[in-house]
Amino acid sequence: MHLTRLTLTNFRNYAHLELDLAPGVTLIQGGNACGKTSLLEAIFYLATARSAHAGADRELIRWAARDEPIPFARIETKVLKRNDTRIQLEIILVLAEEKKNGQDLDKPNGRITKHIKVNGVAKRAADLLGELNAVLFLPEDLDLVFGSPGARRRYLDTTLTQIDPRYGRALSKYKQVLEQRNSLLHEFRERAYNLNELAVWDRQLVEEGTYLIARRAETIDRYNVIVADIHARLTAQREALRLIYQPSVDLTAPMQMNGVKEQRLSQMSARFVQQLAALRPREMGAATTLVGPHRDDVRFLITRNHDATPMDATTYASRGQGRTIALSLKLAEVALMRAETNEDPVLLLDDVMSELDAERRAALAQVVIDS
């Protein structure tokens, strides 16, 4: 798929932009703060309905537009898919004024209403996912390697929700159940503990969580097949990269992993139930859920040619190595999405060459062209 046209109104620093895009590679060049990153952010927002930069959607509305009677931002694109299907995607953000004690509050603190349309028909955010698949690399993606487990979980979730609608539904439901379960654990600090009340949320937590764990594990296995070749090319065959999935549900004991998919899911579910029961006293004290996909992690192991011992990149990698790992991951994501959807996703690269030596820059350029 490729974008044929992008239109922005009051988005970030753009008052208005209409940009026609040809197939192939598009290079955007300009000085600092001219809107290069914002343009890529807009495309990714149309693909995922979430910003890669902003903490809240209101930050996406151009500051000068807040003085208008109805402050809003509009992002629109036209997509041409492989089968010549044409899709128009549109998101409009409207900032409503809020009042307190009869006084207008500062408009940046107002309530945002998000309107999503696909081919002119109103849709939910969940219905938008998959219409435009995009892979975005930003300089801050070093957090995938050196940051918290939460950053790595969010990355996996963003990738999987674009290619697997069921994953998106399971993730949304899991978050709701987790919030309700944690609330109940807090209540048990003030009143009598009732096992039956908790069991209702446990069942739903296990049902949705098991699918998330299984899908993440499967995806990491597929990543490893793809990323090995990409990372080797980016490092002139001097380094090998392997991803390790670390679910908080203990799956280390022998399982019948060669069995049918339903059988494996059943075994994972049983392990999840066992750990919830074993951790219940600690959860009562902590008033929070201590096991589940919300506590998973992914680690990156590098093996250099002259040293057969794998190195944990989060602890020991240089910034250049970390950037190469993040790039390898994003380029592998392109291949994964292509295999899952039979469409080429839109690859968005921001300030991609910084902190790479000349050899890695040349290798990266060739890999991108080949992709």
mmCIF file of C-alpha atoms in Angstrom:
data_model
loop_
_atom_site.group_PDB
_atom_site.id
_atom_site.type_symbol
_atom_site.label_atom_id
_atom_site.label_comp_id
_atom_site.label_asym_id
_atom_site.label_seq_id
_atom_site.Cartn_x
_atom_site.Cartn_y
_atom_site.Cartn_z
ATOM 1 C CA MET A 1 0.000 0.000 0.000
ATOM 2 C CA HIS A 2 1.072 3.580 -0.385
ATOM 3 C CA LEU A 3 -0.299 7.006 0.434
ATOM 4 C CA THR A 4 -1.345 9.043 -2.572
ATOM 5 C CA ARG A 5 -2.302 12.213 -0.697
ATOM 6 C CA LEU A 6 -1.971 13.685 2.800
ATOM 7 C CA THR A 7 -3.959 16.688 4.037
ATOM 8 C CA LEU A 8 -3.382 18.410 7.384
ATOM 9 C CA THR A 9 -5.333 21.250 8.966
ATOM 10 C CA ASN A 10 -4.273 22.763 12.308
ATOM 11 C CA PHE A 11 -2.137 19.708 13.075
ATOM 12 C CA ARG A 12 0.917 20.521 15.194
ATOM 13 C CA ASN A 13 2.681 23.438 13.426
ATOM 14 C CA TYR A 14 0.763 23.002 10.144
ATOM 15 C CA ALA A 15 -2.002 25.504 9.493
ATOM 16 C CA HIS A 16 -2.754 23.720 6.222
ATOM 17 C CA LEU A 17 -0.906 21.209 4.085
ATOM 18 C CA GLU A 18 -1.876 19.308 0.947
ATOM 19 C CA LEU A 19 0.785 16.874 -0.195
ATOM 20 C CA ASP A 20 0.642 14.466 -3.142
ATOM 21 C CA LEU A 21 2.876 11.421 -2.739
ATOM 22 C CA ALA A 22 4.265 9.239 -5.521
ATOM 23 C CA PRO A 23 4.988 5.517 -5.097
ATOM 24 C CA GLY A 24 8.440 4.573 -3.849
ATOM 25 C CA VAL A 25 10.783 6.398 -1.491
ATOM 26 C CA THR A 26 9.960 9.956 -0.450
ATOM 27 C CA LEU A 27 12.739 12.027 1.151
ATOM 28 C CA ILE A 28 11.752 14.985 3.332
ATOM 29 C CA GLN A 29 14.481 17.501 4.119
ATOM 30 C CA GLY A 30 14.384 20.699 6.166
ATOM 31 C CA GLY A 31 15.700 22.620 9.135
ATOM 32 C CA ASN A 32 14.887 22.018 12.770
ATOM 33 C CA ALA A 33 11.282 22.541 13.906
ATOM 34 C CA CYS A 34 9.916 22.861 10.369
ATOM 35 C CA GLY A 35 7.498 19.941 10.763
ATOM 36 C CA LYS A 36 9.290 16.864 9.401
ATOM 37 C CA THR A 37 8.567 14.711 12.446
ATOM 38 C CA SER A 38 5.020 16.081 12.738
ATOM 39 C CA LEU A 39 4.279 14.950 9.193
ATOM 40 C CA LEU A 40 5.391 11.394 10.003
ATOM 41 C CA GLU A 41 3.472 11.540 13.271
ATOM 42 C CA ALA A 42 0.291 12.437 11.375
ATOM 43 C CA ILE A 43 0.605 9.381 9.118
ATOM 44 C CA PHE A 44 1.221 7.080 12.074
ATOM 45 C CA TYR A 45 -1.761 8.632 13.871
ATOM 46 C CA LEU A 46 -3.996 7.780 10.921
ATOM 47 C CA ALA A 47 -2.784 4.173 11.129
ATOM 48 C CA THR A 48 -3.109 3.655 14.879
ATOM 49 C CA ALA A 49 -5.330 6.474 16.259
ATOM 50 C CA ARG A 50 -2.584 7.195 18.789
ATOM 51 C CA SER A 51 0.280 9.661 18.797
ATOM 52 C CA ALA A 52 3.877 8.519 19.002
ATOM 53 C CA HIS A 53 4.838 11.814 20.682
ATOM 54 C CA ALA A 54 1.935 13.534 22.391
ATOM 55 C CA GLY A 55 0.901 12.715 25.916
ATOM 56 C CA ALA A 56 -2.673 13.769 25.083
ATOM 57 C CA ASP A 57 -4.552 14.309 21.827
ATOM 58 C CA ARG A 58 -5.133 17.986 22.622
ATOM 59 C CA GLU A 59 -1.411 18.561 22.069
ATOM 60 C CA LEU A 60 -1.890 17.728 18.383
ATOM 61 C CA ILE A 61 -4.054 20.807 17.739
ATOM 62 C CA ARG A 62 -2.022 23.754 16.475
ATOM 63 C CA TRP A 63 -1.556 26.295 19.248
ATOM 64 C CA ALA A 64 -2.801 29.255 17.189
ATOM 65 C CA ALA A 65 -6.012 27.359 16.392
ATOM 66 C CA ARG A 66 -7.026 27.457 20.057
ATOM 67 C CA ASP A 67 -8.179 31.043 19.592
ATOM 68 C CA GLU A 68 -10.723 29.996 16.983
ATOM 69 C CA PRO A 69 -14.403 29.607 17.983
ATOM 70 C CA ILE A 70 -14.093 25.821 17.674
ATOM 71 C CA PRO A 71 -10.459 24.688 17.915
ATOM 72 C CA PHE A 72 -9.877 21.559 15.848
ATOM 73 C CA ALA A 73 -7.321 19.558 13.902
ATOM 74 C CA ARG A 74 -8.009 17.442 10.815
ATOM 75 C CA ILE A 75 -5.811 14.716 9.371
ATOM 76 C CA GLU A 76 -6.764 12.989 6.138
ATOM 77 C CA THR A 77 -5.074 10.602 3.751
ATOM 78 C CA LYS A 78 -5.882 8.569 0.664
ATOM 79 C CA VAL A 79 -4.479 5.042 0.516
ATOM 80 C CA LEU A 80 -4.017 2.814 -2.518
ATOM 81 C CA LYS A 81 -3.781 -0.874 -1.673
ATOM 82 C CA ARG A 82 -2.253 -3.708 -3.672
ATOM 83 C CA ASN A 83 -5.587 -4.821 -5.149
ATOM 84 C CA ASP A 84 -6.225 -1.234 -6.364
ATOM 85 C CA THR A 85 -8.656 -0.619 -3.507
ATOM 86 C CA ARG A 86 -8.739 3.069 -2.589
ATOM 87 C CA ILE A 87 -9.464 4.122 0.968
ATOM 88 C CA GLN A 88 -9.912 7.569 2.478
ATOM 89 C CA LEU A 89 -9.092 7.916 6.173
ATOM 90 C CA GLU A 90 -9.946 10.963 8.247
ATOM 91 C CA ILE A 91 -9.552 11.917 11.903
ATOM 92 C CA ILE A 92 -10.909 15.178 13.310
ATOM 93 C CA LEU A 93 -10.012 16.323 16.820
ATOM 94 C CA VAL A 94 -12.280 18.963 18.372
ATOM 95 C CA LEU A 95 -11.275 20.771 21.553
ATOM 96 C CA ALA A 96 -14.255 21.723 23.715
ATOM 97 C CA GLU A 97 -14.097 24.556 26.225
ATOM 98 C CA GLU A 98 -14.529 23.691 29.874
ATOM 99 C CA LYS A 99 -15.815 26.006 32.550
ATOM 100 C CA LYS A 100 -15.273 26.012 36.273
ATOM 101 C CA ASN A 101 -17.011 28.388 38.681
ATOM 102 C CA GLY A 102 -18.264 30.369 35.711
ATOM 103 C CA GLN A 103 -14.757 30.985 34.357
ATOM 104 C CA ASP A 104 -13.266 29.611 31.141
ATOM 105 C CA LEU A 105 -10.381 27.282 31.750
ATOM 106 C CA ASP A 106 -7.318 27.451 29.567
ATOM 107 C CA LYS A 107 -8.363 25.726 26.353
ATOM 108 C CA PRO A 108 -5.422 23.274 26.286
ATOM 109 C CA ASN A 109 -7.089 21.594 29.264
ATOM 110 C CA GLY A 110 -10.389 21.171 27.455
ATOM 111 C CA ARG A 111 -12.047 17.903 26.508
ATOM 112 C CA ILE A 112 -11.145 16.348 23.161
ATOM 113 C CA THR A 113 -13.697 14.718 20.894
ATOM 114 C CA LYS A 114 -12.248 12.391 18.261
ATOM 115 C CA HIS A 115 -14.175 11.720 15.045
ATOM 116 C CA ILE A 116 -12.898 8.894 12.827
ATOM 117 C CA LYS A 117 -14.143 8.199 9.310
ATOM 118 C CA VAL A 118 -13.263 5.495 6.794
ATOM 119 C CA ASN A 119 -14.515 6.351 3.293
ATOM 120 C CA GLY A 120 -16.780 8.961 4.866
ATOM 121 C CA VAL A 121 -18.404 6.538 7.320
ATOM 122 C CA ALA A 122 -18.018 7.132 11.061
ATOM 123 C CA LYS A 123 -15.970 4.406 12.766
ATOM 124 C CA ARG A 124 -14.550 3.500 16.144
ATOM 125 C CA ALA A 125 -10.790 3.629 16.721
ATOM 126 C CA ALA A 126 -10.714 -0.182 16.772
ATOM 127 C CA ASP A 127 -12.247 -0.247 13.278
ATOM 128 C CA LEU A 128 -9.487 2.006 11.938
ATOM 129 C CA LEU A 129 -6.704 -0.454 12.758
ATOM 130 C CA GLY A 130 -5.499 -2.374 9.734
ATOM 131 C CA GLU A 131 -6.820 0.068 7.153
ATOM 132 C CA LEU A 132 -3.368 1.672 6.959
ATOM 133 C CA ASN A 133 -0.388 -0.260 8.299
ATOM 134 C CA ALA A 134 2.599 1.866 9.257
ATOM 135 C CA VAL A 135 5.982 1.254 10.869
ATOM 136 C CA LEU A 136 7.528 4.332 12.494
ATOM 137 C CA PHE A 137 11.137 4.754 13.604
ATOM 138 C CA LEU A 138 11.979 7.720 15.840
ATOM 139 C CA PRO A 139 15.246 8.649 17.567
ATOM 140 C CA GLU A 140 13.601 7.939 20.928
ATOM 141 C CA ASP A 141 13.056 4.325 19.857
ATOM 142 C CA LEU A 142 16.316 3.683 21.671
ATOM 143 C CA ASP A 143 13.909 3.243 24.611
ATOM 144 C CA LEU A 144 12.943 -0.078 23.066
ATOM 145 C CA VAL A 145 16.418 -1.301 23.974
ATOM 146 C CA PHE A 146 17.435 0.794 26.976
ATOM 147 C CA GLY A 147 14.046 1.806 28.394
ATOM 148 C CA SER A 148 11.504 0.148 30.637
ATOM 149 C CA PRO A 149 9.636 -3.110 29.917
ATOM 150 C CA GLY A 150 6.520 -0.984 29.408
ATOM 151 C CA ALA A 151 8.031 0.578 26.271
ATOM 152 C CA ARG A 152 8.689 -2.844 24.803
ATOM 153 C CA ARG A 153 5.192 -4.063 25.660
ATOM 154 C CA ARG A 154 3.640 -0.992 24.017
ATOM 155 C CA TYR A 155 5.695 -1.623 20.903
ATOM 156 C CA LEU A 156 4.502 -5.228 20.637
ATOM 157 C CA ASP A 157 0.917 -4.164 21.291
ATOM 158 C CA THR A 158 1.025 -1.449 18.607
ATOM 159 C CA THR A 159 2.414 -3.886 16.055
ATOM 160 C CA LEU A 160 -0.030 -6.690 16.822
ATOM 161 C CA THR A 161 -3.136 -4.514 16.949
ATOM 162 C CA GLN A 162 -2.431 -3.410 13.366
ATOM 163 C CA ILE A 163 -2.300 -6.969 12.034
ATOM 164 C CA ASP A 164 -4.578 -8.932 14.375
ATOM 165 C CA PRO A 165 -8.035 -7.492 15.199
ATOM 166 C CA ARG A 166 -8.608 -10.193 17.815
ATOM 167 C CA TYR A 167 -5.431 -9.126 19.618
ATOM 168 C CA GLY A 168 -6.708 -5.557 19.768
ATOM 169 C CA ARG A 169 -10.021 -6.682 21.249
ATOM 170 C CA ALA A 170 -8.302 -8.977 23.751
ATOM 171 C CA LEU A 171 -5.892 -6.221 24.801
ATOM 172 C CA SER A 172 -8.703 -3.710 25.345
ATOM 173 C CA LYS A 173 -10.723 -6.217 27.373
ATOM 174 C CA TYR A 174 -7.682 -7.285 29.377
ATOM 175 C CA LYS A 175 -6.935 -3.699 30.399
ATOM 176 C CA GLN A 176 -10.537 -3.211 31.538
ATOM 177 C CA VAL A 177 -10.529 -6.448 33.544
ATOM 178 C CA LEU A 178 -7.135 -5.647 35.065
ATOM 179 C CA GLU A 179 -8.393 -2.257 36.231
ATOM 180 C CA GLN A 180 -11.502 -3.799 37.799
ATOM 181 C CA ARG A 181 -9.497 -6.572 39.463
ATOM 182 C CA ASN A 182 -6.986 -4.137 40.947
ATOM 183 C CA SER A 183 -9.858 -1.977 42.204
ATOM 184 C CA LEU A 184 -11.351 -5.009 43.928
ATOM 185 C CA LEU A 185 -8.016 -5.892 45.526
ATOM 186 C CA HIS A 186 -7.919 -2.345 46.921
ATOM 187 C CA GLU A 187 -11.419 -2.789 48.319
ATOM 188 C CA PHE A 188 -10.351 -5.957 50.145
ATOM 189 C CA ARG A 189 -8.065 -3.799 52.272
ATOM 190 C CA GLU A 190 -11.157 -2.161 53.730
ATOM 191 C CA ARG A 191 -13.617 -5.055 53.845
ATOM 192 C CA ALA A 192 -13.845 -8.843 54.018
ATOM 193 C CA TYR A 193 -12.159 -10.854 51.275
ATOM 194 C CA ASN A 194 -14.587 -12.696 48.985
ATOM 195 C CA LEU A 195 -13.024 -15.364 46.760
ATOM 196 C CA ASN A 196 -16.085 -15.615 44.529
ATOM 197 C CA GLU A 197 -15.922 -11.916 43.659
ATOM 198 C CA LEU A 198 -12.293 -12.230 42.589
ATOM 199 C CA ALA A 199 -12.914 -15.444 40.665
ATOM 200 C CA VAL A 200 -15.164 -13.618 38.188
ATOM 201 C CA TRP A 201 -12.333 -11.275 37.203
ATOM 202 C CA ASP A 202 -9.730 -14.062 37.338
ATOM 203 C CA ARG A 203 -11.549 -16.031 34.663
ATOM 204 C CA GLN A 204 -11.697 -13.064 32.301
ATOM 205 C CA LEU A 205 -8.106 -12.070 33.064
ATOM 206 C CA VAL A 206 -6.884 -15.550 32.191
ATOM 207 C CA GLU A 207 -9.045 -15.860 29.085
ATOM 208 C CA GLU A 208 -7.881 -12.606 27.489
ATOM 209 C CA GLY A 209 -4.375 -12.711 28.918
ATOM 210 C CA THR A 210 -3.626 -16.184 27.617
ATOM 211 C CA TYR A 211 -4.320 -15.100 24.056
ATOM 212 C CA LEU A 212 -2.048 -12.058 24.458
ATOM 213 C CA ILE A 213 0.789 -14.199 25.818
ATOM 214 C CA ALA A 214 0.454 -16.835 23.094
ATOM 215 C CA ARG A 215 0.312 -14.240 20.309
ATOM 216 C CA ARG A 216 3.316 -12.357 21.689
ATOM 217 C CA ALA A 217 5.347 -15.571 21.999
ATOM 218 C CA GLU A 218 4.463 -16.577 18.450
ATOM 219 C CA THR A 219 5.355 -13.110 17.150
ATOM 220 C CA ILE A 220 8.752 -13.058 18.870
ATOM 221 C CA ASP A 221 9.543 -16.444 17.302
ATOM 222 C CA ARG A 222 8.681 -15.036 13.882
ATOM 223 C CA TYR A 223 10.690 -11.882 14.560
ATOM 224 C CA ASN A 224 13.772 -13.976 15.293
ATOM 225 C CA VAL A 225 13.614 -15.671 11.908
ATOM 226 C CA ILE A 226 13.447 -12.308 10.122
ATOM 227 C CA VAL A 227 15.623 -10.112 12.334
ATOM 228 C CA ALA A 228 18.643 -12.435 12.250
ATOM 229 C CA ASP A 229 19.312 -11.689 8.578
ATOM 230 C CA ILE A 230 18.533 -7.964 8.819
ATOM 231 C CA HIS A 231 20.773 -7.342 11.827
ATOM 232 C CA ALA A 232 23.613 -9.342 10.301
ATOM 233 C CA ARG A 233 23.431 -7.178 7.173
ATOM 234 C CA LEU A 234 23.381 -3.943 9.184
ATOM 235 C CA THR A 235 26.482 -5.019 11.124
ATOM 236 C CA ALA A 236 28.449 -6.511 8.192
ATOM 237 C CA GLN A 237 27.920 -10.005 9.647
ATOM 238 C CA ARG A 238 29.807 -9.063 12.830
ATOM 239 C CA GLU A 239 26.842 -9.372 15.199
ATOM 240 C CA ALA A 240 23.918 -11.732 15.656
ATOM 241 C CA LEU A 241 20.704 -10.598 17.323
ATOM 242 C CA ARG A 242 18.122 -12.717 19.116
ATOM 243 C CA LEU A 243 14.946 -11.625 20.919
ATOM 244 C CA ILE A 244 13.897 -13.316 24.150
ATOM 245 C CA TYR A 245 10.279 -13.139 25.299
ATOM 246 C CA GLN A 246 9.926 -13.104 29.080
ATOM 247 C CA PRO A 247 6.289 -13.632 30.112
ATOM 248 C CA SER A 248 5.495 -13.180 33.784
ATOM 249 C CA VAL A 249 3.438 -16.372 33.603
ATOM 250 C CA ASP A 250 5.956 -19.163 34.132
ATOM 251 C CA LEU A 251 6.111 -21.231 30.961
ATOM 252 C CA THR A 252 9.511 -22.787 31.658
ATOM 253 C CA ALA A 253 8.189 -26.155 32.842
ATOM 254 C CA PRO A 254 7.733 -28.760 30.069
ATOM 255 C CA MET A 255 4.714 -28.153 27.857
ATOM 256 C CA GLN A 256 3.384 -30.033 24.870
ATOM 257 C CA MET A 257 4.421 -27.271 22.492
ATOM 258 C CA ASN A 258 4.093 -29.580 19.495
ATOM 259 C CA GLY A 259 0.428 -30.126 20.187
ATOM 260 C CA VAL A 260 -2.467 -28.359 18.532
ATOM 261 C CA LYS A 261 -2.860 -24.643 19.191
ATOM 262 C CA GLU A 262 -5.900 -25.094 21.436
ATOM 263 C CA GLN A 263 -3.958 -27.570 23.574
ATOM 264 C CA ARG A 264 -1.059 -25.148 24.052
ATOM 265 C CA LEU A 265 -3.465 -22.341 24.960
ATOM 266 C CA SER A 266 -5.122 -24.641 27.491
ATOM 267 C CA GLN A 267 -1.780 -25.399 29.130
ATOM 268 C CA MET A 268 -0.839 -21.707 29.258
ATOM 269 C CA SER A 269 -4.216 -20.928 30.776
ATOM 270 C CA ALA A 270 -3.731 -23.575 33.453
ATOM 271 C CA ARG A 271 -0.319 -22.130 34.369
ATOM 272 C CA PHE A 272 -1.840 -18.659 34.585
ATOM 273 C CA VAL A 273 -4.563 -19.921 36.954
ATOM 274 C CA GLN A 274 -1.979 -21.676 39.140
ATOM 275 C CA GLN A 275 0.166 -18.581 39.497
ATOM 276 C CA LEU A 276 -2.784 -16.350 40.314
ATOM 277 C CA ALA A 277 -3.710 -18.746 43.125
ATOM 278 C CA ALA A 278 -0.129 -18.944 44.405
ATOM 279 C CA LEU A 279 0.315 -15.156 44.369
ATOM 280 C CA ARG A 280 -3.048 -14.312 45.932
ATOM 281 C CA PRO A 281 -1.661 -13.601 49.450
ATOM 282 C CA ARG A 282 0.962 -11.244 48.018
ATOM 283 C CA GLU A 283 -1.600 -9.571 45.745
ATOM 284 C CA MET A 284 -3.839 -8.949 48.742
ATOM 285 C CA GLY A 285 -0.980 -7.160 50.470
ATOM 286 C CA ALA A 286 0.117 -5.208 47.406
ATOM 287 C CA ALA A 287 -3.464 -4.525 46.233
ATOM 288 C CA THR A 288 -2.393 -5.107 42.638
ATOM 289 C CA THR A 289 -2.208 -7.933 40.103
ATOM 290 C CA LEU A 290 1.298 -9.381 40.095
ATOM 291 C CA VAL A 291 1.186 -11.707 37.097
ATOM 292 C CA GLY A 292 -0.064 -11.347 33.538
ATOM 293 C CA PRO A 293 0.811 -9.784 30.165
ATOM 294 C CA HIS A 294 1.006 -6.335 31.781
ATOM 295 C CA ARG A 295 4.260 -7.474 33.424
ATOM 296 C CA ASP A 296 5.926 -9.146 30.428
ATOM 297 C CA ASP A 297 9.248 -8.111 28.901
ATOM 298 C CA VAL A 298 11.380 -8.649 25.807
ATOM 299 C CA ARG A 299 15.182 -8.757 25.941
ATOM 300 C CA PHE A 300 17.728 -8.393 23.138
ATOM 301 C CA LEU A 301 20.806 -10.623 23.075
ATOM 302 C CA ILE A 302 23.798 -9.736 20.872
ATOM 303 C CA THR A 303 26.514 -12.222 19.997
ATOM 304 C CA ARG A 304 29.675 -10.868 18.389
ATOM 305 C CA ASN A 305 31.803 -13.030 16.114
ATOM 306 C CA HIS A 306 34.797 -13.018 18.426
ATOM 307 C CA ASP A 307 32.751 -13.848 21.529
ATOM 308 C CA ALA A 308 30.289 -16.730 21.668
ATOM 309 C CA THR A 309 28.718 -15.475 24.904
ATOM 310 C CA PRO A 310 25.484 -13.500 24.261
ATOM 311 C CA MET A 311 25.386 -9.970 25.676
ATOM 312 C CA ASP A 312 22.220 -8.416 27.120
ATOM 313 C CA ALA A 313 21.895 -5.280 25.002
ATOM 314 C CA THR A 314 19.789 -3.403 27.568
ATOM 315 C CA THR A 315 22.713 -3.470 29.987
ATOM 316 C CA TYR A 316 25.812 -3.552 27.822
ATOM 317 C CA ALA A 317 25.121 -2.249 24.295
ATOM 318 C CA SER A 318 26.461 1.073 23.040
ATOM 319 C CA ARG A 319 24.072 3.706 21.717
ATOM 320 C CA GLY A 320 25.097 2.845 18.164
ATOM 321 C CA GLN A 321 24.351 -0.816 18.822
ATOM 322 C CA GLY A 322 21.057 0.116 20.455
ATOM 323 C CA ARG A 323 20.022 2.169 17.449
ATOM 324 C CA THR A 324 20.959 -0.700 15.120
ATOM 325 C CA ILE A 325 18.843 -3.107 17.190
ATOM 326 C CA ALA A 326 15.854 -0.754 17.071
ATOM 327 C CA LEU A 327 16.254 -0.359 13.305
ATOM 328 C CA SER A 328 16.536 -4.126 12.837
ATOM 329 C CA LEU A 329 13.345 -4.552 14.838
ATOM 330 C CA LYS A 330 11.417 -1.987 12.778
ATOM 331 C CA LEU A 331 12.627 -3.411 9.451
ATOM 332 C CA ALA A 332 11.661 -6.893 10.633
ATOM 333 C CA GLU A 333 8.245 -5.462 11.525
ATOM 334 C CA VAL A 334 7.827 -4.400 7.896
ATOM 335 C CA ALA A 335 8.458 -7.975 6.746
ATOM 336 C CA LEU A 336 6.143 -9.376 9.423
ATOM 337 C CA MET A 337 3.289 -7.051 8.443
ATOM 338 C CA ARG A 338 3.805 -7.863 4.776
ATOM 339 C CA ALA A 339 3.555 -11.588 5.525
ATOM 340 C CA GLU A 340 0.473 -11.172 7.729
ATOM 341 C CA THR A 341 -1.507 -8.792 5.526
ATOM 342 C CA ASN A 342 -0.130 -9.330 1.997
ATOM 343 C CA GLU A 343 0.392 -5.551 1.879
ATOM 344 C CA ASP A 344 3.542 -3.456 2.108
ATOM 345 C CA PRO A 345 3.219 -1.194 5.149
ATOM 346 C CA VAL A 346 4.284 2.432 5.018
ATOM 347 C CA LEU A 347 7.785 2.731 6.508
ATOM 348 C CA LEU A 348 8.409 6.061 8.258
ATOM 349 C CA LEU A 349 12.015 6.815 9.217
ATOM 350 C CA ASP A 350 12.885 9.938 11.220
ATOM 351 C CA ASP A 351 16.528 11.047 11.693
ATOM 352 C CA VAL A 352 17.499 7.485 10.972
ATOM 353 C CA MET A 353 21.210 7.898 10.224
ATOM 354 C CA SER A 354 22.369 9.665 13.392
ATOM 355 C CA GLU A 355 24.713 7.757 15.719
ATOM 356 C CA LEU A 356 25.510 5.220 12.988
ATOM 357 C CA ASP A 357 28.973 4.946 11.448
ATOM 358 C CA ALA A 358 29.453 5.194 7.669
ATOM 359 C CA GLU A 359 29.419 1.437 7.187
ATOM 360 C CA ARG A 360 26.134 0.959 9.037
ATOM 361 C CA ARG A 361 24.564 3.907 7.209
ATOM 362 C CA ALA A 362 25.398 2.357 3.851
ATOM 363 C CA ALA A 363 24.082 -1.029 4.969
ATOM 364 C CA LEU A 364 20.879 0.539 6.280
ATOM 365 C CA ALA A 365 20.254 2.400 3.022
ATOM 366 C CA GLN A 366 20.618 -0.832 1.071
ATOM 367 C CA VAL A 367 18.312 -2.793 3.417
ATOM 368 C CA VAL A 368 15.638 -0.070 3.160
ATOM 369 C CA ILE A 369 15.856 -0.103 -0.630
ATOM 370 C CA ASP A 370 15.589 -3.895 -0.661
ATOM 371 C CA SER A 371 12.578 -3.752 1.651
#
